[in-house]
CSV table of C-alpha atoms and ligand atoms in Angstrom, one decimal:
chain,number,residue,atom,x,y,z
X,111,UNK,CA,-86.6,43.5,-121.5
X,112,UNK,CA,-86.1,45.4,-118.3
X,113,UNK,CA,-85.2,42.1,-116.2
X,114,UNK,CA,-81.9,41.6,-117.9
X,115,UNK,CA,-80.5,45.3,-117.7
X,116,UNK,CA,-81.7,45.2,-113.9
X,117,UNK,CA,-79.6,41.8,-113.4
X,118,UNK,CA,-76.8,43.1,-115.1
X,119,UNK,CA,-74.9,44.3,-112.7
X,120,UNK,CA,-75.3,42.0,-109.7
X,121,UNK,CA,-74.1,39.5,-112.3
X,122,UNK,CA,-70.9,41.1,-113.3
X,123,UNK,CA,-70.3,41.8,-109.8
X,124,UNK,CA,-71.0,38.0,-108.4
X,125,UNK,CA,-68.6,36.7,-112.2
X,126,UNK,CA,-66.0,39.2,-111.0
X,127,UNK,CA,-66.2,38.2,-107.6
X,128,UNK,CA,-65.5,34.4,-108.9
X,129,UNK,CA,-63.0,34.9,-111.4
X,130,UNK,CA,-60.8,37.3,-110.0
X,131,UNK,CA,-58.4,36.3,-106.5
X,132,UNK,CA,-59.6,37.5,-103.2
X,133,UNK,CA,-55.9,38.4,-102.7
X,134,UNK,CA,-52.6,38.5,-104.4
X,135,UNK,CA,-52.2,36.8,-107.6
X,136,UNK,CA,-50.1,33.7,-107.5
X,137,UNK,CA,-47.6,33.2,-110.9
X,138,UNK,CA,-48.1,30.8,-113.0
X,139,UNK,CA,-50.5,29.3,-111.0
X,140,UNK,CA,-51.4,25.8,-112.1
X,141,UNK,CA,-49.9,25.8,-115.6
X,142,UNK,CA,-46.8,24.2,-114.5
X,143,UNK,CA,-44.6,26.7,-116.9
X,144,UNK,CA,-41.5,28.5,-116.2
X,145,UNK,CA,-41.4,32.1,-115.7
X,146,UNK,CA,-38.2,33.3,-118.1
X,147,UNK,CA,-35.2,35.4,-116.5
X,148,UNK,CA,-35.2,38.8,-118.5
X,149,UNK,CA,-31.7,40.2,-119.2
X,150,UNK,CA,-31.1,43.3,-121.6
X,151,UNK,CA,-28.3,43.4,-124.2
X,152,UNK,CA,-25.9,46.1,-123.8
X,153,UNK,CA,-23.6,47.2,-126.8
X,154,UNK,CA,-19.8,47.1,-125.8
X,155,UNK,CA,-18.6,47.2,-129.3
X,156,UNK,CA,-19.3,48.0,-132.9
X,157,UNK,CA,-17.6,46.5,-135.8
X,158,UNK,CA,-18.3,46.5,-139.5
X,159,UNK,CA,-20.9,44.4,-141.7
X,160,UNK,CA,-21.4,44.3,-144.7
X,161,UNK,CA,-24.5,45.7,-146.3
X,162,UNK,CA,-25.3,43.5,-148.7
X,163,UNK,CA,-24.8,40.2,-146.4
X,164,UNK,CA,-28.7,38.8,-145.5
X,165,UNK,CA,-27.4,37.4,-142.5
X,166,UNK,CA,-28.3,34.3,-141.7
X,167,UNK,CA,-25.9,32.1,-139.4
X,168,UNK,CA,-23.1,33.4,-137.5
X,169,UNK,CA,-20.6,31.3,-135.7
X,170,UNK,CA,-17.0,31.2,-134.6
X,171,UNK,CA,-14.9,28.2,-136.3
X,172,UNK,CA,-11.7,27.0,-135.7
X,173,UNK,CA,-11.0,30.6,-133.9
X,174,UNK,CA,-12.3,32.9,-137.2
X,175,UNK,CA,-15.9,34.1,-137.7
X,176,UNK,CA,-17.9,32.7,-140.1
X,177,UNK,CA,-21.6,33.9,-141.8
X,178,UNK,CA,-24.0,32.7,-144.2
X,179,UNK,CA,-25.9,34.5,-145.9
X,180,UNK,CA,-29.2,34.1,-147.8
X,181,UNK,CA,-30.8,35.2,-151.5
X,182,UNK,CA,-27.7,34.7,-153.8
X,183,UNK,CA,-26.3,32.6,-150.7
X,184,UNK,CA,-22.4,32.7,-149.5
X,185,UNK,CA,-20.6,31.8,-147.3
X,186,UNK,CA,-17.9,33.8,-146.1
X,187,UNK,CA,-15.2,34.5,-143.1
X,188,UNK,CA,-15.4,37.3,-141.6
X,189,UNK,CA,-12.9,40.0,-140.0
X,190,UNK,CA,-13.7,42.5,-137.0
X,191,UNK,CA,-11.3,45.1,-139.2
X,192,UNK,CA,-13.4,45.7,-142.4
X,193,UNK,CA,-17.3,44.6,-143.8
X,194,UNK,CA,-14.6,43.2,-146.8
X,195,UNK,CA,-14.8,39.4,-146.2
X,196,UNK,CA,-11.5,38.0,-145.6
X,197,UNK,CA,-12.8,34.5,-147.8
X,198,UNK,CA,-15.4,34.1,-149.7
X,199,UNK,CA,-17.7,31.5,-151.7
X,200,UNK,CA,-20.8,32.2,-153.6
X,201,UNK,CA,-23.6,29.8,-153.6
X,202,UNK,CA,-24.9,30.7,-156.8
X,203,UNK,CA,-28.9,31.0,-156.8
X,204,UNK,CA,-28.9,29.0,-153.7
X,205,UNK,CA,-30.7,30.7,-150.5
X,206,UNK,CA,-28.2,29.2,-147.7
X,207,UNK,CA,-29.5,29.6,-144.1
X,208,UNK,CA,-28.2,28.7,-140.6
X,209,UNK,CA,-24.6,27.9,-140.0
X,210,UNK,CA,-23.1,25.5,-137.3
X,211,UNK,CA,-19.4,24.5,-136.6
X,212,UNK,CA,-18.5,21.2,-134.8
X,213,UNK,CA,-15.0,22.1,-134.0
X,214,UNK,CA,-14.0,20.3,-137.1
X,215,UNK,CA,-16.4,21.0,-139.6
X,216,UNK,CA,-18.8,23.6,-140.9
X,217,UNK,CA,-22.4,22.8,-141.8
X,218,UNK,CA,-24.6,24.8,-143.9
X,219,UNK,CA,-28.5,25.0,-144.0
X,220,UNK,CA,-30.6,26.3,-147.2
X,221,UNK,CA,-34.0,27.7,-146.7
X,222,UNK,CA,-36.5,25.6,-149.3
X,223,UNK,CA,-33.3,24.2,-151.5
X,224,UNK,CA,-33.6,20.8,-149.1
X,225,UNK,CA,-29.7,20.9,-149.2
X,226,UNK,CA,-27.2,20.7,-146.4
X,227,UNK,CA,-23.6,21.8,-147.3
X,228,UNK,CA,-20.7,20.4,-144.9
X,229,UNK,CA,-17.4,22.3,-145.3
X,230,UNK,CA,-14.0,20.7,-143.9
X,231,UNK,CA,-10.5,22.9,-144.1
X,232,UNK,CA,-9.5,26.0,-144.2
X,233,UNK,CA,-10.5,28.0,-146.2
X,234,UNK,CA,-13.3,25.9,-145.9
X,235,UNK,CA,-13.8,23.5,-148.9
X,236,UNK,CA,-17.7,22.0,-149.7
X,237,UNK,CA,-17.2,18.3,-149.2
X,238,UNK,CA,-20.7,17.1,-148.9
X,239,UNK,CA,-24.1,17.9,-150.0
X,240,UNK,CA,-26.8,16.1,-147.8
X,241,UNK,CA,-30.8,16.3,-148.7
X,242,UNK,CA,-33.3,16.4,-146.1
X,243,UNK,CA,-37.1,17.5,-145.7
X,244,UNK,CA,-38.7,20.9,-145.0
X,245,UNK,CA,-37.1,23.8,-144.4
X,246,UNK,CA,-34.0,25.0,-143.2
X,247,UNK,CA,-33.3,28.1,-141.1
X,248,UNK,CA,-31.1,28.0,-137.7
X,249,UNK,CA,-28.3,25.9,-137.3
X,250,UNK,CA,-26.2,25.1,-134.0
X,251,UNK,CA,-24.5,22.2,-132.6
X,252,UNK,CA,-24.9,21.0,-129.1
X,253,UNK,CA,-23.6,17.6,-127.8
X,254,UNK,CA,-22.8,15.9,-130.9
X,255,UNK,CA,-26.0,16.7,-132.8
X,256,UNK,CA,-27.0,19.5,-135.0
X,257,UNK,CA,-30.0,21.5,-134.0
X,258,UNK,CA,-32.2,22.8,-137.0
X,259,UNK,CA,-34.8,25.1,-136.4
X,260,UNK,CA,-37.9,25.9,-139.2
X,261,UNK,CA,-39.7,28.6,-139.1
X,262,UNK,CA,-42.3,26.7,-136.7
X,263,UNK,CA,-41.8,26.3,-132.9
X,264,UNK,CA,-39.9,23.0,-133.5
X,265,UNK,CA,-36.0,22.3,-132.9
X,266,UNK,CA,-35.1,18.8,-134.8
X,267,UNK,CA,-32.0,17.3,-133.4
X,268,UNK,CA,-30.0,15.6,-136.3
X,269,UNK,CA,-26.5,13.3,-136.8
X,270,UNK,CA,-23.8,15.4,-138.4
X,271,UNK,CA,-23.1,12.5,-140.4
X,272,UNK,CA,-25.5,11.8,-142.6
X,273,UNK,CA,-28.0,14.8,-140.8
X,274,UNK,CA,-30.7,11.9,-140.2
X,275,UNK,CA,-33.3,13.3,-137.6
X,276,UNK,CA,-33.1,11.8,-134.1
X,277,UNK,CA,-35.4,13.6,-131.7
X,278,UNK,CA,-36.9,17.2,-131.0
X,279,UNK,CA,-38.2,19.7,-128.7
X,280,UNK,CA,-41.2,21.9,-129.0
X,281,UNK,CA,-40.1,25.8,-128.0
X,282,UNK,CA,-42.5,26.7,-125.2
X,283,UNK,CA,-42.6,30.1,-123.2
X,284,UNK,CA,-44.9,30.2,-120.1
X,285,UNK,CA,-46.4,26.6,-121.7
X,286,UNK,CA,-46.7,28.3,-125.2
X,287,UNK,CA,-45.2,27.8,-128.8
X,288,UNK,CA,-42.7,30.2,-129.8
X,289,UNK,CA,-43.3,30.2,-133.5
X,290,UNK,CA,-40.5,32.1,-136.4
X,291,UNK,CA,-37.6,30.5,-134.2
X,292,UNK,CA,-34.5,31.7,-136.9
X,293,UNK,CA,-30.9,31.9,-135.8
X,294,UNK,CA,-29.7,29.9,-133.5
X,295,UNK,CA,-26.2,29.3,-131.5
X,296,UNK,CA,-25.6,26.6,-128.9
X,297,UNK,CA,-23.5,28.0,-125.8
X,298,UNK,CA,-23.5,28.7,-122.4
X,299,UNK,CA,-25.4,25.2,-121.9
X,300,UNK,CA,-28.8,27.1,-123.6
X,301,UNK,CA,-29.7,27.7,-127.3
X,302,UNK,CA,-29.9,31.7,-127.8
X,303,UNK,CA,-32.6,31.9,-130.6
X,304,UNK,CA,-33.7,35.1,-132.9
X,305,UNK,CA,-37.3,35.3,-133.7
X,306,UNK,CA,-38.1,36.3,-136.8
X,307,UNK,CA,-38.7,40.2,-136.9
X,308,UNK,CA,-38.1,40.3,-133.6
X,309,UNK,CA,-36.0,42.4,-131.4
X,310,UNK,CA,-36.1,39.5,-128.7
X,311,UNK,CA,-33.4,37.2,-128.4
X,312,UNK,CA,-34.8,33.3,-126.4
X,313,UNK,CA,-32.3,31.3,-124.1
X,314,UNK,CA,-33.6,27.8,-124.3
X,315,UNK,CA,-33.3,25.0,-122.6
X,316,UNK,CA,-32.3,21.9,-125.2
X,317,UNK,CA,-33.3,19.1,-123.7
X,318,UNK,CA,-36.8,20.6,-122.4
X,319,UNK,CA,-37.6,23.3,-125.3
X,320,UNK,CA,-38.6,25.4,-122.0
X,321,UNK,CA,-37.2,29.2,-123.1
X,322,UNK,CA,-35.6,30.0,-119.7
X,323,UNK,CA,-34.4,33.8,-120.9
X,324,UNK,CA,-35.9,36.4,-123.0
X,325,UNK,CA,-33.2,39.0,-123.6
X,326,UNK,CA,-34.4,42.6,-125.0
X,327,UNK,CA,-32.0,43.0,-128.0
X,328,UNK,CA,-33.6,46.4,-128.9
X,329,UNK,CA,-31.3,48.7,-128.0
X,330,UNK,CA,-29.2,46.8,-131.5
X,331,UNK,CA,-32.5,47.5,-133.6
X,332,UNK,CA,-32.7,50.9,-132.6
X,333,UNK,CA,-28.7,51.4,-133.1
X,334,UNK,CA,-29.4,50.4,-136.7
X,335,UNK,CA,-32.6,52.2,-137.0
X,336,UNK,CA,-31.7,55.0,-139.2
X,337,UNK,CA,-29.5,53.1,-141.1
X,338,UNK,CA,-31.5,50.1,-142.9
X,339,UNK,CA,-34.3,50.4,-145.0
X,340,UNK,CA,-35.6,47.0,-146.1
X,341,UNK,CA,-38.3,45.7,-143.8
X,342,UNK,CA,-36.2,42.5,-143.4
X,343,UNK,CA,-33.5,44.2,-142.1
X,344,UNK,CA,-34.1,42.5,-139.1
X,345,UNK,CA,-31.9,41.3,-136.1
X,346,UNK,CA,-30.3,38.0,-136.9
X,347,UNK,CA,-27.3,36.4,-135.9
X,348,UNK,CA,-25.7,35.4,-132.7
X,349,UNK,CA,-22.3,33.9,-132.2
X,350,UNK,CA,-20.3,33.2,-129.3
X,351,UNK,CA,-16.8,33.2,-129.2
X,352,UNK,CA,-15.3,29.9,-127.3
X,353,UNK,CA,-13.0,30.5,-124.7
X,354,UNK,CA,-13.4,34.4,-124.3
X,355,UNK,CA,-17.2,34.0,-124.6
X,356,UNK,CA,-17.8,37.4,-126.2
X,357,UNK,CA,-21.5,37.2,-127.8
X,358,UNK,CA,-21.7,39.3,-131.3
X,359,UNK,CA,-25.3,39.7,-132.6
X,360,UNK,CA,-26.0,41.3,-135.9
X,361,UNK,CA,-28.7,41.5,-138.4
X,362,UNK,CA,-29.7,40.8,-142.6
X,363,UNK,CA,-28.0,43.9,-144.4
X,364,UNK,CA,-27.0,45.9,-141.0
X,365,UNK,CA,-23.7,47.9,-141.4
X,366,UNK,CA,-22.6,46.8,-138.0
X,367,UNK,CA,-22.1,44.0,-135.7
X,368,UNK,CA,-22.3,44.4,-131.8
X,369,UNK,CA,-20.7,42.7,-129.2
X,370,UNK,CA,-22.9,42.6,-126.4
X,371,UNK,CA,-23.2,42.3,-122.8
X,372,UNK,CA,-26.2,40.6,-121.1
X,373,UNK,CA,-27.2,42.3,-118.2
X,374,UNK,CA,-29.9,40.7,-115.8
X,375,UNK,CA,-33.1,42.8,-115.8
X,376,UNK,CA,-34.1,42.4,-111.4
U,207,DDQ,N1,-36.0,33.3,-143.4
U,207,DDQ,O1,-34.9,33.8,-143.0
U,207,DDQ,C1,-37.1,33.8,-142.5
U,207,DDQ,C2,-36.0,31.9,-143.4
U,207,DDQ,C3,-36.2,33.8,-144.8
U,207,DDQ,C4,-36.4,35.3,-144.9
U,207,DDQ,C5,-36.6,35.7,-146.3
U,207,DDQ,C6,-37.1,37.1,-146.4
U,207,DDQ,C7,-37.0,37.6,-147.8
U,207,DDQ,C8,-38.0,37.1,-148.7
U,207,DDQ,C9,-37.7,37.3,-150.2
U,207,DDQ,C10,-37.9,36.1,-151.0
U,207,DDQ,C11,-37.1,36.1,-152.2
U,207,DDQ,C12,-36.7,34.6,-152.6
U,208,CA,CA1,-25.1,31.2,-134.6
């Protein structure tokens, strides 16, 4: 039994020796992936939310702001003045999910209901009601498709028109699945995704899946801190506003939503 011990630690020495670089590391060596800018959000501005919307899809339409919301789902339209919504519709016992405008039309995910509401007019008016399989729970729109994400590392790409699935990306970081992928929202030519309980926010790239940013939203969570106490009170939301490109970010039953400025981390 002695032999062993007394090899010990030439051997750890000559596997070190093997595994470890001579010199410098080298990034990413070999793997091929992408090493993610980092940026920090930075609050610029508060505004009111309301405390009883489980936020889950934010998005500017035809110039207002709009937000689903899940549990006894709504959707609703949304002032910077007051948490009051300025319109309102209730869903009934219908757990509505990610929210996506194509300039002309809103679209509406549920969670496990396997329903897709699109809303034309204003205020908006349900007009359709489309099934589809799995789940549903981030919603943008990005070059005439929809983008769903599903609680898994996938994005589906499907037709507004009849929603009918017609391609998708796998969300990678570093070569990895992201997994929990919630809110989404389509701008600044990358998809900025929430992960579930997450104070990270992903910039990804559509047509690779590749997450090219990872933006620390934690300065939002601790904002909020003292002032949630559900444990799914978590950050979700992102909206940017066309033309002026002010990003808002908010979370399920925060009093507030921030607008935010991304700062690059060097
Ligand atoms: N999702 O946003 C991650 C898709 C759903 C979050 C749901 C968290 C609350 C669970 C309560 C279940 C009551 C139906
Ligand atoms: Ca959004």
């Amino acid at each position: 039994m002695r032999t062993p011990t007394t090899l010990l630690p030439l051997f750890a020495l000559t596997a070190a020796f093997q595994c470890n670089p001579p010199t410098r590391p080298v990034p990413d060596a070999g793997s091929g992936s992408q090493e993610p800018v980092r940026r920090v959000a930075r609050i610029i501005n508060s505004y009111p939310h309301a405390t009883n919307a489980f936020t889950q899809g934010l998005v500017f339409h035809k110039g207002h702001l709009f937000e689903s919301t899940g549990h006894q789902g709504t959707l609703r339209q949304l002032s910077l003045e007051t948490a009051q919504p300025v319109w309102m519709e209730r869903l009934g016992n219908i757990f509505a999910e990610g929210l996506a405008s194509d300039g002309e039309r809103l679209y509406q995910l549920t969670w496990t209901e396997g329903l897709l509401f699109t809303w034309s007019g204003m205020p908006p008016q349900r007009e359709r009601t489309t099934r589809y399989p799995g789940e549903g729970w981030g919603l943008c729109f990005w070059e005439g498709k929809l983008v769903r994400s599903d609680g898994s590392a996938l994005l589906t790409f499907h037709t507004p028109e009849d929603f009918t699935q017609v391609g998708s990306v796998e969300v990678t970081l570093r070569g990895q699945p992201v997994e929990l992928i919630n809110e989404l929202e389509c701008a600044n030519g990358v998809i900025y995704a929430n992960i579930w309980h997450s104070s990270d926010v992903l910039e990804i790239d559509p047509a690779t899946g590749t997450v090219v940013g990872v933006i620390d939203a934690s300065e939002l969570t601790r904002a909020v801190a003292g002032q949630v106490t559900s444990h799914e009170a978590v950050l979700n939301g992102i909206a940017v506003e066309p033309g002026t490109g002010r990003i808002f970010m908010t979370g399920k039953l925060w009093p507030r939503i921030f607008e935010v400025r991304l700062d690059l981390v060097e």
